[in-house]
Amino acid sequence: MLILTNDDVAKLLTMAETIDALRISNREVAQFRDSKEYRINRARTNHYLPWPGDGDEARRLLASGTGEDARIVYNFKSMEGGSPHFGVWAVRSSSDLVRLESGPLGLTHTYMRYGQIPGGKGYSDLIFLYGLRDAQFEAIVQSAVLQGMRVAATTALGTDYMCRHDVRTLAVFGSGWQARSNARAMLHIRPGINQVYVFSPSPQNRRQYASSMGEELGVEVIAADTPEQAVNAADVILEASSARTPVFDGAWLRPGQFITSVGGGDEHFQRRPIDPAAVARCARVAVHSLEVHYGNEEIADCVAAGELKWEDVPDLPALVTGAVRWPESDREIRLFKNNVGLGSQFAAVGGHVLAKAKKAGLGFHVPQELVAQLMRR
């Protein structure tokens, strides 16, 4: 059994490989979605408990944010799925403290993953891989690098099937790690983008993003003063924030713009980072997955209002397999909602990384007898 760190994954995995692995995974989801015998995914679940922190440490953590009405909760999240092509079953689980607070863009839900946990401890977010051939425990993989690339590659896939190729300007809402990894993926899948606008409620955060990402991406990155400035400048709008309410007004959209959002909620906390009025203006709407009901709140609002029908909203497997094909358009406003992660994605990308790690001799080896057992009569 191997233990692979984020540094190992960063050495082994490219964005192009991640996108290719997820194309395969989406075809497998389509293949098994109607099977009565096999099941390729167990949908993500989130469980919350009150945080038992108190004293000076609790007061420090509660005071460290910028919003109002702050509280902290414990969150455990897990999902699982498999990939016959890559030969593994994956279980991804994370244990987090989450800050809930009211900010300029409404209630935010923020993972405390930057050393805020008491004692400066790290957070636990791991992928467990099991071999389909011999049912062995194959690997434990730290998830941060793989997770960022998985989410971003999903956004890129949706963009590839829905967005015209001649786009030049990208607007990013958000300045955290998702906003960074998704911007990298957008420039990979649409390399003609040569200018990026970024908006975050924090002027410092958006200026820092503009400086560091401009240097990394090799294109002009501008810190927008207002959300409207970013939307007006953009051919493509990427929402990758922690906001739970709309980050821009749907009335600002113009024909030909493409919107993609990674702002999915969960079973307990709904999110609408895209204005339902913007969704109502879209001629084409697609989502990553229809296997779960959450994460598509803005779309559900439009369906409830009679402005959209669920049967007109395909998922990514339908786009990847060609079951749904849409011609390019420079007049239609379109939306791809990257609403949820799937265990099958971790199996596909994790299985690819594991195969490369074995070939490269990377990872910390744990004797198999320590993680396997035999029943005795």
Short mmCIF file of C-alpha atoms in Angstrom, two decimals:
data_model
loop_
_atom_site.label_atom_id
_atom_site.label_comp_id
_atom_site.label_asym_id
_atom_site.label_seq_id
_atom_site.Cartn_x
_atom_site.Cartn_y
_atom_site.Cartn_z
CA MET A 1 0.00 0.00 0.00
CA LEU A 2 1.23 3.48 -0.88
CA ILE A 3 0.81 6.80 0.88
CA LEU A 4 1.03 9.68 -1.59
CA THR A 5 1.44 13.30 -0.49
CA ASN A 6 0.29 16.45 -2.24
CA ASP A 7 3.87 16.95 -3.41
CA ASP A 8 3.82 13.49 -5.00
CA VAL A 9 0.54 14.24 -6.78
CA ALA A 10 1.85 17.60 -8.02
CA LYS A 11 4.83 15.82 -9.61
CA LEU A 12 2.66 13.20 -11.27
CA LEU A 13 -0.54 14.89 -12.46
CA THR A 14 -1.13 17.43 -15.24
CA MET A 15 -4.31 19.30 -16.10
CA ALA A 16 -4.48 17.60 -19.51
CA GLU A 17 -4.28 14.17 -17.84
CA THR A 18 -6.96 15.13 -15.34
CA ILE A 19 -9.32 16.26 -18.09
CA ASP A 20 -8.68 13.05 -20.07
CA ALA A 21 -9.33 10.91 -16.97
CA LEU A 22 -12.61 12.71 -16.33
CA ARG A 23 -13.75 12.26 -19.92
CA ILE A 24 -13.36 8.51 -19.33
CA SER A 25 -15.10 8.76 -15.96
CA ASN A 26 -18.09 10.59 -17.44
CA ARG A 27 -18.48 7.89 -20.09
CA GLU A 28 -18.46 5.28 -17.33
CA VAL A 29 -21.12 7.18 -15.37
CA ALA A 30 -23.28 7.22 -18.50
CA GLN A 31 -22.64 3.50 -19.06
CA PHE A 32 -23.68 2.43 -15.56
CA ARG A 33 -26.33 5.04 -14.71
CA ASP A 34 -29.27 2.75 -15.58
CA SER A 35 -27.73 -0.50 -14.32
CA LYS A 36 -29.80 -2.46 -11.82
CA GLU A 37 -26.84 -4.66 -10.90
CA TYR A 38 -23.90 -2.25 -10.63
CA ARG A 39 -23.53 1.13 -8.98
CA ILE A 40 -20.63 3.42 -9.83
CA ASN A 41 -21.27 6.19 -7.27
CA ARG A 42 -22.47 6.85 -3.76
CA ALA A 43 -23.45 10.50 -3.63
CA ARG A 44 -21.63 12.95 -1.37
CA THR A 45 -23.01 13.36 2.14
CA ASN A 46 -22.31 16.14 4.64
CA HIS A 47 -22.83 15.86 8.38
CA TYR A 48 -22.55 18.73 10.84
CA LEU A 49 -22.15 18.87 14.61
CA PRO A 50 -21.80 21.78 17.05
CA TRP A 51 -18.20 22.83 17.57
CA PRO A 52 -17.17 22.19 21.19
CA GLY A 53 -14.49 24.91 21.26
CA ASP A 54 -14.51 27.46 24.06
CA GLY A 55 -12.28 29.89 25.93
CA ASP A 56 -9.65 32.16 24.43
CA GLU A 57 -9.06 29.89 21.41
CA ALA A 58 -12.73 29.99 20.48
CA ARG A 59 -12.91 33.76 20.86
CA ARG A 60 -9.80 34.14 18.67
CA LEU A 61 -11.25 31.97 15.90
CA LEU A 62 -14.63 33.67 15.99
CA ALA A 63 -13.00 37.09 15.83
CA SER A 64 -10.62 36.25 12.98
CA GLY A 65 -13.14 36.64 10.16
CA THR A 66 -14.38 39.78 8.46
CA GLY A 67 -18.12 39.09 8.55
CA GLU A 68 -20.83 39.27 11.17
CA ASP A 69 -22.72 36.69 13.26
CA ALA A 70 -19.82 34.25 12.96
CA ARG A 71 -20.11 30.70 14.24
CA ILE A 72 -18.07 27.56 13.76
CA VAL A 73 -19.38 24.06 13.13
CA TYR A 74 -17.77 20.64 12.65
CA ASN A 75 -18.26 19.08 9.19
CA PHE A 76 -17.62 15.53 7.99
CA LYS A 77 -17.99 14.93 4.26
CA SER A 78 -17.60 11.74 2.25
CA MET A 79 -18.33 10.22 -1.15
CA GLU A 80 -17.25 7.11 -3.01
CA GLY A 81 -17.24 5.61 -6.46
CA GLY A 82 -15.36 3.41 -8.87
CA SER A 83 -13.73 3.27 -12.27
CA PRO A 84 -13.50 -0.04 -14.16
CA HIS A 85 -11.11 1.59 -16.63
CA PHE A 86 -8.63 2.64 -13.93
CA GLY A 87 -9.31 -0.47 -11.83
CA VAL A 88 -10.03 1.15 -8.47
CA TRP A 89 -12.76 2.08 -6.02
CA ALA A 90 -12.25 5.38 -4.20
CA VAL A 91 -13.52 6.74 -0.90
CA ARG A 92 -12.90 10.42 -0.27
CA SER A 93 -13.52 11.78 3.23
CA SER A 94 -12.77 15.10 4.90
CA SER A 95 -12.93 16.33 8.48
CA ASP A 96 -13.21 20.11 8.83
CA LEU A 97 -14.11 23.07 10.92
CA VAL A 98 -16.33 25.46 8.95
CA ARG A 99 -16.90 29.16 9.56
CA LEU A 100 -20.39 30.50 8.87
CA GLU A 101 -20.77 34.27 8.81
CA SER A 102 -22.63 37.07 7.07
CA GLY A 103 -20.59 39.18 4.63
CA PRO A 104 -21.05 41.70 1.81
CA LEU A 105 -22.37 38.96 -0.50
CA GLY A 106 -24.55 37.22 2.08
CA LEU A 107 -23.91 34.15 4.22
CA THR A 108 -20.57 32.46 3.53
CA HIS A 109 -19.48 28.90 4.26
CA THR A 110 -15.68 28.77 4.57
CA TYR A 111 -13.47 25.80 5.39
CA MET A 112 -10.82 26.63 7.98
CA ARG A 113 -7.86 25.11 6.17
CA TYR A 114 -5.15 27.74 6.44
CA GLY A 115 -3.79 27.03 9.90
CA GLN A 116 -6.80 28.37 11.83
CA ILE A 117 -7.55 25.05 13.54
CA PRO A 118 -6.56 25.12 17.24
CA GLY A 119 -2.85 24.50 17.62
CA GLY A 120 -2.18 25.39 13.99
CA LYS A 121 -3.04 21.83 12.96
CA GLY A 122 -3.80 20.81 9.42
CA TYR A 123 -7.12 19.46 8.22
CA SER A 124 -7.82 15.86 7.19
CA ASP A 125 -8.94 15.29 3.60
CA LEU A 126 -7.91 11.92 2.20
CA ILE A 127 -8.64 9.59 -0.72
CA PHE A 128 -8.58 5.83 -0.09
CA LEU A 129 -8.06 3.63 -3.16
CA TYR A 130 -8.96 -0.07 -3.40
CA GLY A 131 -8.04 -2.37 -6.28
CA LEU A 132 -10.92 -3.98 -8.18
CA ARG A 133 -8.88 -6.98 -9.32
CA ASP A 134 -7.82 -8.34 -5.91
CA ALA A 135 -9.81 -6.08 -3.54
CA GLN A 136 -6.63 -4.81 -1.89
CA PHE A 137 -6.17 -1.49 -0.12
CA GLU A 138 -3.92 0.21 -2.66
CA ALA A 139 -3.28 3.77 -1.47
CA ILE A 140 -4.00 6.74 0.75
CA VAL A 141 -3.69 10.01 -1.16
CA GLN A 142 -3.65 13.50 0.30
CA SER A 143 -6.42 15.23 -1.60
CA ALA A 144 -5.69 18.96 -1.84
CA VAL A 145 -3.81 18.98 -5.15
CA LEU A 146 -5.90 16.25 -6.76
CA GLN A 147 -9.14 17.84 -5.52
CA GLY A 148 -8.27 21.24 -6.92
CA MET A 149 -7.41 19.76 -10.30
CA ARG A 150 -10.48 17.50 -10.31
CA VAL A 151 -12.87 20.41 -9.71
CA ALA A 152 -11.11 22.61 -12.24
CA ALA A 153 -10.97 19.88 -14.88
CA THR A 154 -14.72 19.31 -14.47
CA THR A 155 -15.28 23.03 -15.07
CA ALA A 156 -13.00 22.85 -18.10
CA LEU A 157 -14.89 19.87 -19.54
CA GLY A 158 -18.23 21.64 -19.23
CA THR A 159 -16.68 24.71 -20.83
CA ASP A 160 -15.25 22.68 -23.69
CA TYR A 161 -18.66 21.30 -24.66
CA MET A 162 -20.65 24.51 -24.17
CA CYS A 163 -18.45 27.57 -24.73
CA ARG A 164 -17.46 29.04 -28.09
CA HIS A 165 -13.75 28.90 -28.95
CA ASP A 166 -13.12 32.57 -29.78
CA VAL A 167 -13.45 33.91 -26.20
CA ARG A 168 -10.73 36.31 -25.06
CA THR A 169 -11.68 37.70 -21.64
CA LEU A 170 -12.40 35.89 -18.37
CA ALA A 171 -14.05 37.32 -15.23
CA VAL A 172 -13.33 35.45 -12.00
CA PHE A 173 -15.46 35.83 -8.89
CA GLY A 174 -13.45 34.65 -5.89
CA SER A 175 -9.77 34.77 -4.97
CA GLY A 176 -9.13 31.49 -3.12
CA TRP A 177 -7.68 28.17 -4.23
CA GLN A 178 -10.74 27.23 -6.31
CA ALA A 179 -10.57 30.56 -8.13
CA ARG A 180 -6.92 29.88 -8.91
CA SER A 181 -7.16 26.25 -10.03
CA ASN A 182 -10.28 26.90 -12.11
CA ALA A 183 -8.68 29.89 -13.85
CA ARG A 184 -5.70 27.70 -14.79
CA ALA A 185 -8.08 25.13 -16.26
CA MET A 186 -10.05 27.76 -18.18
CA LEU A 187 -6.89 29.05 -19.87
CA HIS A 188 -5.89 25.47 -20.63
CA ILE A 189 -9.17 24.62 -22.36
CA ARG A 190 -9.55 28.08 -23.99
CA PRO A 191 -5.96 29.23 -24.58
CA GLY A 192 -7.16 32.29 -26.52
CA ILE A 193 -8.06 34.00 -23.23
CA ASN A 194 -5.56 36.83 -22.81
CA GLN A 195 -7.16 39.02 -20.16
CA VAL A 196 -8.64 38.19 -16.75
CA TYR A 197 -10.67 40.35 -14.40
CA VAL A 198 -11.03 39.26 -10.77
CA PHE A 199 -13.51 40.46 -8.19
CA SER A 200 -13.55 39.59 -4.50
CA PRO A 201 -15.25 41.55 -1.69
CA SER A 202 -11.77 42.03 -0.20
CA PRO A 203 -9.73 44.61 -2.18
CA GLN A 204 -6.53 43.14 -0.74
CA ASN A 205 -7.42 39.62 -1.84
CA ARG A 206 -8.31 40.63 -5.38
CA ARG A 207 -5.14 42.70 -5.76
CA GLN A 208 -3.03 39.82 -4.48
CA TYR A 209 -4.80 37.43 -6.88
CA ALA A 210 -4.22 39.78 -9.80
CA SER A 211 -0.53 40.10 -9.01
CA SER A 212 0.27 36.42 -8.44
CA MET A 213 -1.97 34.93 -11.12
CA GLY A 214 -0.90 37.48 -13.72
CA GLU A 215 2.68 36.37 -13.20
CA GLU A 216 1.76 32.67 -13.22
CA LEU A 217 -0.60 32.70 -16.21
CA GLY A 218 1.38 35.14 -18.32
CA VAL A 219 -1.69 37.25 -19.14
CA GLU A 220 -3.03 40.56 -17.89
CA VAL A 221 -5.02 40.08 -14.67
CA ILE A 222 -6.97 43.13 -13.47
CA ALA A 223 -8.49 43.60 -10.02
CA ALA A 224 -12.01 44.84 -10.78
CA ASP A 225 -13.41 47.59 -8.59
CA THR A 226 -16.98 46.32 -8.90
CA PRO A 227 -18.76 43.11 -9.96
CA GLU A 228 -20.35 45.00 -12.84
CA GLN A 229 -16.97 46.00 -14.24
CA ALA A 230 -15.90 42.34 -14.33
CA VAL A 231 -19.13 41.13 -15.98
CA ASN A 232 -19.12 43.91 -18.58
CA ALA A 233 -15.58 43.04 -19.65
CA ALA A 234 -16.01 39.27 -19.86
CA ASP A 235 -16.70 36.72 -22.55
CA VAL A 236 -16.57 34.01 -19.86
CA ILE A 237 -17.69 34.40 -16.25
CA LEU A 238 -16.28 31.99 -13.66
CA GLU A 239 -17.84 31.90 -10.19
CA ALA A 240 -15.48 30.22 -7.72
CA SER A 241 -16.26 31.96 -4.44
CA SER A 242 -17.60 31.05 -1.01
CA ALA A 243 -20.69 33.24 -1.45
CA ARG A 244 -24.12 31.76 -0.86
CA THR A 245 -26.02 34.56 -2.62
CA PRO A 246 -25.63 35.98 -6.17
CA VAL A 247 -22.24 37.53 -6.94
CA PHE A 248 -23.56 39.58 -9.88
CA ASP A 249 -26.85 40.87 -11.26
CA GLY A 250 -28.31 38.77 -14.08
CA ALA A 251 -29.47 41.95 -15.82
CA TRP A 252 -25.83 42.80 -16.64
CA LEU A 253 -25.40 39.83 -19.00
CA ARG A 254 -25.11 40.29 -22.75
CA PRO A 255 -25.61 37.83 -25.64
CA GLY A 256 -22.79 35.35 -26.22
CA GLN A 257 -21.49 35.20 -22.65
CA PHE A 258 -20.71 31.86 -21.03
CA ILE A 259 -21.09 31.36 -17.27
CA THR A 260 -19.67 28.54 -15.18
CA SER A 261 -20.04 28.12 -11.45
CA VAL A 262 -18.43 25.82 -8.89
CA GLY A 263 -20.64 27.15 -6.11
CA GLY A 264 -22.56 24.00 -5.16
CA GLY A 265 -24.37 23.75 -1.85
CA ASP A 266 -25.07 20.62 0.16
CA GLU A 267 -27.97 18.90 1.90
CA HIS A 268 -28.04 21.46 4.71
CA PHE A 269 -26.71 24.76 3.31
CA GLN A 270 -28.12 26.02 0.04
CA ARG A 271 -26.11 28.27 -2.27
CA ARG A 272 -27.22 30.57 -5.05
CA PRO A 273 -24.02 32.33 -6.19
CA ILE A 274 -25.55 32.77 -9.65
CA ASP A 275 -28.57 35.06 -9.87
CA PRO A 276 -31.65 32.99 -10.83
CA ALA A 277 -32.45 35.88 -13.17
CA ALA A 278 -29.19 35.10 -14.98
CA VAL A 279 -30.16 31.43 -15.28
CA ALA A 280 -33.54 32.45 -16.72
CA ARG A 281 -31.73 34.38 -19.47
CA CYS A 282 -29.68 31.34 -20.54
CA ALA A 283 -30.60 29.56 -23.75
CA ARG A 284 -28.64 26.45 -22.69
CA VAL A 285 -28.09 25.15 -19.17
CA ALA A 286 -26.19 22.02 -18.13
CA VAL A 287 -24.88 20.65 -14.84
CA HIS A 288 -22.16 18.28 -13.76
CA SER A 289 -24.51 15.77 -12.15
CA LEU A 290 -28.24 15.22 -11.80
CA GLU A 291 -27.68 12.35 -9.37
CA VAL A 292 -28.09 14.71 -6.43
CA HIS A 293 -30.69 17.40 -5.81
CA TYR A 294 -28.46 19.95 -4.12
CA GLY A 295 -26.00 22.32 -5.75
CA ASN A 296 -28.47 23.33 -8.45
CA GLU A 297 -30.56 25.72 -6.37
CA GLU A 298 -30.62 28.55 -8.92
CA ILE A 299 -31.74 26.15 -11.63
CA ALA A 300 -34.41 24.67 -9.37
CA ASP A 301 -35.71 28.20 -8.73
CA CYS A 302 -36.15 28.72 -12.48
CA VAL A 303 -37.86 25.35 -12.87
CA ALA A 304 -40.24 26.19 -10.03
CA ALA A 305 -41.01 29.53 -11.68
CA GLY A 306 -41.80 27.83 -14.99
CA GLU A 307 -38.84 29.45 -16.76
CA LEU A 308 -36.96 26.17 -17.37
CA LYS A 309 -37.67 22.41 -17.49
CA TRP A 310 -35.44 19.77 -15.94
CA GLU A 311 -35.71 17.68 -19.10
CA ASP A 312 -33.92 20.52 -20.93
CA VAL A 313 -30.98 20.42 -18.48
CA PRO A 314 -28.49 17.67 -19.41
CA ASP A 315 -25.60 16.55 -17.26
CA LEU A 316 -21.93 16.34 -18.20
CA PRO A 317 -22.01 12.61 -19.09
CA ALA A 318 -24.67 13.39 -21.70
CA LEU A 319 -22.42 16.07 -23.22
CA VAL A 320 -19.26 13.93 -23.12
CA THR A 321 -20.91 10.92 -24.76
CA GLY A 322 -22.60 13.05 -27.41
CA ALA A 323 -26.12 12.16 -26.26
CA VAL A 324 -26.64 15.94 -26.26
CA ARG A 325 -24.86 18.10 -28.83
CA TRP A 326 -25.14 21.87 -29.04
CA PRO A 327 -23.62 23.96 -31.86
CA GLU A 328 -21.43 26.91 -30.96
CA SER A 329 -23.19 30.24 -30.65
CA ASP A 330 -22.04 33.82 -30.27
CA ARG A 331 -25.56 34.94 -29.38
CA GLU A 332 -26.72 32.50 -26.70
CA ILE A 333 -26.01 33.00 -23.01
CA ARG A 334 -25.06 29.62 -21.54
CA LEU A 335 -24.45 28.19 -18.07
CA PHE A 336 -22.57 25.15 -16.84
CA LYS A 337 -23.05 24.43 -13.13
CA ASN A 338 -20.28 22.32 -11.60
CA ASN A 339 -22.60 21.48 -8.76
CA VAL A 340 -21.07 18.50 -6.97
CA GLY A 341 -18.12 16.12 -6.83
CA LEU A 342 -18.49 12.40 -7.48
CA GLY A 343 -16.57 9.48 -6.03
CA SER A 344 -16.07 8.07 -9.53
CA GLN A 345 -13.98 11.15 -10.33
CA PHE A 346 -11.62 10.43 -7.45
CA ALA A 347 -11.37 6.83 -8.65
CA ALA A 348 -10.48 7.89 -12.19
CA VAL A 349 -7.97 10.60 -11.34
CA GLY A 350 -6.68 8.76 -8.26
CA GLY A 351 -6.27 5.53 -10.23
CA HIS A 352 -4.29 7.39 -12.88
CA VAL A 353 -2.04 8.96 -10.25
CA LEU A 354 -1.54 5.60 -8.51
CA ALA A 355 -0.43 3.92 -11.74
CA LYS A 356 2.07 6.70 -12.42
CA ALA A 357 3.34 6.62 -8.82
CA LYS A 358 4.04 2.88 -9.03
CA LYS A 359 5.91 3.36 -12.29
CA ALA A 360 7.92 6.30 -10.91
CA GLY A 361 8.64 4.66 -7.56
CA LEU A 362 7.04 7.51 -5.61
CA GLY A 363 5.23 7.26 -2.30
CA PHE A 364 5.70 5.81 1.16
CA HIS A 365 5.26 2.02 1.21
CA VAL A 366 3.24 0.37 3.96
CA PRO A 367 3.48 -3.46 4.23
CA GLN A 368 0.28 -4.98 2.85
CA GLU A 369 -0.09 -7.27 5.86
CA LEU A 370 -0.72 -4.20 8.02
CA VAL A 371 -3.78 -3.18 6.01
CA ALA A 372 -5.16 -6.60 5.00
CA GLN A 373 -6.36 -9.54 7.06
CA LEU A 374 -7.42 -13.17 6.68
CA MET A 375 -10.36 -14.77 8.44
CA ARG A 376 -9.42 -17.92 10.36
CA ARG A 377 -11.69 -20.87 10.97
#
